[in-house]
Amino acid sequence: MTPSTNQLKRFKRLENLSDSHLTLLIQAGADVRVQSGRPLFQQNEVCKTFHIILEGYFKMVRETETGNKNLINVLGPGDPIGEHALFFGKYQATATALIDSLVFKVPQAVYQALFSDDPGFSDRSEKHRSDQLQSFIERMDASGLDSAEFRLKKFFLRLAARYGTQEGENIVLPFALTRQD
């Protein structure tokens, strides 16, 4: 199910790319199906491709030097995944599918060529990475001040706002997270 240019334009990160750039991504890219519980990539693995989630959800988990595993984020349809690794060489976390998922992968060289061909794309990508960093810094700053229970509530409220659907009086997420996550 290789996406069309119109399908890719639905994603915020790609909506302003020209049809010729989108066609280039489609021609160079490939779909990858990832089964629930399986990793798309592992922490410290060398990055060779850019990914955008077409269907499904991934948890991003970073393992510390002492072996502690920290849930960094949950990403879903339209989100780029592991983009920062294109610039740093290695993935900084492991991306594991929470449900059966579909991603579209593009070779690193093709994706990075967009930065020189389309300055607006470069600016939007930098803004996205800056927003992610700011959000991460705010969560880390609050982690020392807020109780674990409060941080967990805030995390689930963010997930509910982004991915939840209303079912009666409840908000239901399309994936499960365990205490270990």
mmCIF file of C-alpha atoms in Angstrom:
data_model
loop_
_atom_site.group_PDB
_atom_site.id
_atom_site.type_symbol
_atom_site.label_atom_id
_atom_site.label_comp_id
_atom_site.label_asym_id
_atom_site.label_seq_id
_atom_site.Cartn_x
_atom_site.Cartn_y
_atom_site.Cartn_z
ATOM 1 C CA MET A 1 0.000 0.000 0.000
ATOM 2 C CA THR A 2 2.476 2.637 -1.108
ATOM 3 C CA PRO A 3 0.941 6.026 -0.283
ATOM 4 C CA SER A 4 -0.073 8.532 -2.940
ATOM 5 C CA THR A 5 1.052 12.173 -2.967
ATOM 6 C CA ASN A 6 -2.402 13.148 -1.638
ATOM 7 C CA GLN A 7 -2.102 10.671 1.227
ATOM 8 C CA LEU A 8 1.338 11.985 2.178
ATOM 9 C CA LYS A 9 0.096 15.582 2.068
ATOM 10 C CA ARG A 10 -2.337 14.740 4.871
ATOM 11 C CA PHE A 11 0.627 14.463 7.218
ATOM 12 C CA LYS A 12 1.630 17.732 8.818
ATOM 13 C CA ARG A 13 5.366 17.153 8.265
ATOM 14 C CA LEU A 14 4.896 16.653 4.515
ATOM 15 C CA GLU A 15 1.862 18.816 3.687
ATOM 16 C CA ASN A 16 3.851 21.665 2.115
ATOM 17 C CA LEU A 17 6.150 19.582 -0.055
ATOM 18 C CA SER A 18 5.723 19.913 -3.804
ATOM 19 C CA ASP A 19 4.199 17.041 -5.763
ATOM 20 C CA SER A 20 7.597 16.414 -7.378
ATOM 21 C CA HIS A 21 9.277 16.039 -3.958
ATOM 22 C CA LEU A 22 6.473 13.781 -2.734
ATOM 23 C CA THR A 23 6.775 11.674 -5.882
ATOM 24 C CA LEU A 24 10.511 11.349 -5.231
ATOM 25 C CA LEU A 25 9.798 10.132 -1.676
ATOM 26 C CA ILE A 26 7.228 7.627 -2.957
ATOM 27 C CA GLN A 27 9.546 6.270 -5.648
ATOM 28 C CA ALA A 28 12.462 5.895 -3.234
ATOM 29 C CA GLY A 29 10.437 4.696 -0.258
ATOM 30 C CA ALA A 30 8.853 1.438 0.815
ATOM 31 C CA ASP A 31 6.142 0.256 3.187
ATOM 32 C CA VAL A 32 7.158 -1.706 6.255
ATOM 33 C CA ARG A 33 4.673 -3.670 8.341
ATOM 34 C CA VAL A 34 5.615 -4.083 11.985
ATOM 35 C CA GLN A 35 3.774 -6.591 14.173
ATOM 36 C CA SER A 36 2.599 -5.628 17.634
ATOM 37 C CA GLY A 37 5.416 -6.011 20.164
ATOM 38 C CA ARG A 38 8.159 -5.963 17.515
ATOM 39 C CA PRO A 39 10.734 -3.180 17.159
ATOM 40 C CA LEU A 40 10.970 -0.965 14.089
ATOM 41 C CA PHE A 41 14.499 -0.108 15.213
ATOM 42 C CA GLN A 42 16.677 -0.536 18.293
ATOM 43 C CA GLN A 43 18.472 2.038 20.421
ATOM 44 C CA ASN A 44 22.052 2.595 19.150
ATOM 45 C CA GLU A 45 21.278 0.977 15.784
ATOM 46 C CA VAL A 46 22.747 2.904 12.838
ATOM 47 C CA CYS A 47 20.094 4.998 11.106
ATOM 48 C CA LYS A 48 19.762 4.603 7.352
ATOM 49 C CA THR A 49 16.127 5.585 6.762
ATOM 50 C CA PHE A 50 13.495 8.157 7.667
ATOM 51 C CA HIS A 51 10.131 6.756 8.802
ATOM 52 C CA ILE A 52 6.644 8.194 8.937
ATOM 53 C CA ILE A 53 3.857 6.255 10.624
ATOM 54 C CA LEU A 54 0.979 5.523 8.238
ATOM 55 C CA GLU A 55 -1.041 3.266 10.574
ATOM 56 C CA GLY A 56 -0.573 2.152 14.163
ATOM 57 C CA TYR A 57 1.329 3.330 17.209
ATOM 58 C CA PHE A 58 4.856 3.007 18.555
ATOM 59 C CA LYS A 59 6.301 3.465 22.006
ATOM 60 C CA MET A 60 9.732 5.037 22.208
ATOM 61 C CA VAL A 61 11.793 3.564 25.061
ATOM 62 C CA ARG A 62 15.303 4.625 26.042
ATOM 63 C CA GLU A 63 17.464 2.325 28.111
ATOM 64 C CA THR A 64 19.970 3.961 30.450
ATOM 65 C CA GLU A 65 23.502 2.733 31.100
ATOM 66 C CA THR A 66 22.243 1.186 34.351
ATOM 67 C CA GLY A 67 19.555 -0.803 32.502
ATOM 68 C CA ASN A 68 16.541 1.317 33.462
ATOM 69 C CA LYS A 69 13.999 1.656 30.670
ATOM 70 C CA ASN A 70 12.217 4.980 30.270
ATOM 71 C CA LEU A 71 9.116 5.497 28.144
ATOM 72 C CA ILE A 72 9.944 8.641 26.180
ATOM 73 C CA ASN A 73 6.870 9.010 23.981
ATOM 74 C CA VAL A 74 4.080 7.308 22.064
ATOM 75 C CA LEU A 75 3.778 8.181 18.378
ATOM 76 C CA GLY A 76 0.974 7.549 15.906
ATOM 77 C CA PRO A 77 -0.257 8.123 12.344
ATOM 78 C CA GLY A 78 1.439 11.055 10.620
ATOM 79 C CA ASP A 79 4.299 11.241 13.094
ATOM 80 C CA PRO A 80 7.883 11.012 11.895
ATOM 81 C CA ILE A 81 9.753 8.431 13.902
ATOM 82 C CA GLY A 82 13.486 8.411 14.584
ATOM 83 C CA GLU A 83 14.104 11.518 12.477
ATOM 84 C CA HIS A 84 16.734 12.902 14.848
ATOM 85 C CA ALA A 85 18.857 9.805 14.206
ATOM 86 C CA LEU A 86 19.333 10.921 10.596
ATOM 87 C CA PHE A 87 21.487 13.734 11.955
ATOM 88 C CA PHE A 88 23.153 11.910 14.842
ATOM 89 C CA GLY A 89 23.823 8.597 13.100
ATOM 90 C CA LYS A 90 22.173 6.271 15.629
ATOM 91 C CA TYR A 91 18.723 5.841 17.109
ATOM 92 C CA GLN A 92 18.516 7.243 20.618
ATOM 93 C CA ALA A 93 15.639 4.950 21.662
ATOM 94 C CA THR A 94 13.909 1.721 20.627
ATOM 95 C CA ALA A 95 10.635 2.056 18.691
ATOM 96 C CA THR A 96 8.273 -0.854 19.409
ATOM 97 C CA ALA A 97 4.868 -1.305 17.775
ATOM 98 C CA LEU A 98 1.986 -1.155 20.259
ATOM 99 C CA ILE A 99 -0.392 -2.662 17.681
ATOM 100 C CA ASP A 100 0.164 -4.022 14.167
ATOM 101 C CA SER A 101 1.487 -0.964 12.345
ATOM 102 C CA LEU A 102 2.523 0.311 8.938
ATOM 103 C CA VAL A 103 5.325 2.800 8.320
ATOM 104 C CA PHE A 104 6.701 4.343 5.175
ATOM 105 C CA LYS A 105 10.490 4.425 5.051
ATOM 106 C CA VAL A 106 12.652 6.643 2.870
ATOM 107 C CA PRO A 107 16.434 6.300 2.449
ATOM 108 C CA GLN A 108 18.458 8.816 4.439
ATOM 109 C CA ALA A 109 20.094 10.369 1.362
ATOM 110 C CA VAL A 110 16.741 11.033 -0.333
ATOM 111 C CA TYR A 111 15.236 12.554 2.806
ATOM 112 C CA GLN A 112 18.254 14.742 3.490
ATOM 113 C CA ALA A 113 18.258 15.965 -0.126
ATOM 114 C CA LEU A 114 14.930 17.639 0.659
ATOM 115 C CA PHE A 115 16.747 19.951 3.059
ATOM 116 C CA SER A 116 18.850 21.465 0.294
ATOM 117 C CA ASP A 117 16.059 21.390 -2.316
ATOM 118 C CA ASP A 118 13.333 22.896 -0.122
ATOM 119 C CA PRO A 119 14.431 25.446 2.511
ATOM 120 C CA GLY A 120 10.890 25.584 3.887
ATOM 121 C CA PHE A 121 11.030 21.856 4.589
ATOM 122 C CA SER A 122 14.281 22.360 6.443
ATOM 123 C CA ASP A 123 12.740 25.144 8.534
ATOM 124 C CA ARG A 124 9.652 23.065 9.375
ATOM 125 C CA SER A 125 11.790 20.075 10.307
ATOM 126 C CA GLU A 126 13.937 22.204 12.575
ATOM 127 C CA LYS A 127 10.817 23.670 14.203
ATOM 128 C CA HIS A 128 9.428 20.177 14.771
ATOM 129 C CA ARG A 129 12.659 18.970 16.387
ATOM 130 C CA SER A 130 12.826 22.137 18.522
ATOM 131 C CA ASP A 131 9.232 21.627 19.685
ATOM 132 C CA GLN A 132 10.011 18.006 20.577
ATOM 133 C CA LEU A 133 13.091 19.053 22.524
ATOM 134 C CA GLN A 134 11.181 21.775 24.367
ATOM 135 C CA SER A 135 8.434 19.323 25.293
ATOM 136 C CA PHE A 136 11.010 16.815 26.518
ATOM 137 C CA ILE A 137 12.820 19.466 28.595
ATOM 138 C CA GLU A 138 9.538 20.569 30.167
ATOM 139 C CA ARG A 139 8.674 16.966 31.051
ATOM 140 C CA MET A 140 12.140 16.411 32.544
ATOM 141 C CA ASP A 141 11.984 19.658 34.538
ATOM 142 C CA ALA A 142 8.584 18.707 35.925
ATOM 143 C CA SER A 143 9.686 15.160 36.693
ATOM 144 C CA GLY A 144 11.740 16.342 39.650
ATOM 145 C CA LEU A 145 8.888 18.451 41.005
ATOM 146 C CA ASP A 146 5.819 16.353 40.323
ATOM 147 C CA SER A 147 4.926 13.024 41.901
ATOM 148 C CA ALA A 148 5.154 9.924 39.713
ATOM 149 C CA GLU A 149 1.367 9.617 39.879
ATOM 150 C CA PHE A 150 0.881 13.197 38.658
ATOM 151 C CA ARG A 151 3.395 12.730 35.804
ATOM 152 C CA LEU A 152 1.596 9.557 34.761
ATOM 153 C CA LYS A 153 -1.765 11.354 34.763
ATOM 154 C CA LYS A 154 -0.358 14.162 32.604
ATOM 155 C CA PHE A 155 1.141 11.616 30.202
ATOM 156 C CA PHE A 156 -2.177 9.789 29.777
ATOM 157 C CA LEU A 157 -4.050 13.056 29.342
ATOM 158 C CA ARG A 158 -1.665 13.968 26.478
ATOM 159 C CA LEU A 159 -2.232 10.538 24.900
ATOM 160 C CA ALA A 160 -6.009 10.827 25.344
ATOM 161 C CA ALA A 161 -6.080 14.280 23.749
ATOM 162 C CA ARG A 162 -4.018 13.116 20.807
ATOM 163 C CA TYR A 163 -5.197 9.548 20.123
ATOM 164 C CA GLY A 164 -8.255 8.869 22.297
ATOM 165 C CA THR A 165 -11.821 8.380 21.146
ATOM 166 C CA GLN A 166 -14.906 9.103 23.222
ATOM 167 C CA GLU A 167 -16.966 6.026 24.111
ATOM 168 C CA GLY A 168 -19.777 7.075 26.408
ATOM 169 C CA GLU A 169 -18.182 8.700 29.439
ATOM 170 C CA ASN A 170 -14.801 7.096 28.738
ATOM 171 C CA ILE A 171 -11.897 8.009 26.508
ATOM 172 C CA VAL A 172 -10.360 4.915 24.941
ATOM 173 C CA LEU A 173 -6.847 4.646 23.524
ATOM 174 C CA PRO A 174 -6.336 2.383 20.473
ATOM 175 C CA PHE A 175 -3.405 0.591 22.170
ATOM 176 C CA ALA A 176 -2.463 -0.812 25.561
ATOM 177 C CA LEU A 177 0.364 0.213 27.844
ATOM 178 C CA THR A 178 1.488 -1.892 30.789
ATOM 179 C CA ARG A 179 3.041 -0.934 34.128
ATOM 180 C CA GLN A 180 6.396 -2.025 32.704
ATOM 181 C CA ASP A 181 6.067 0.591 29.961
#
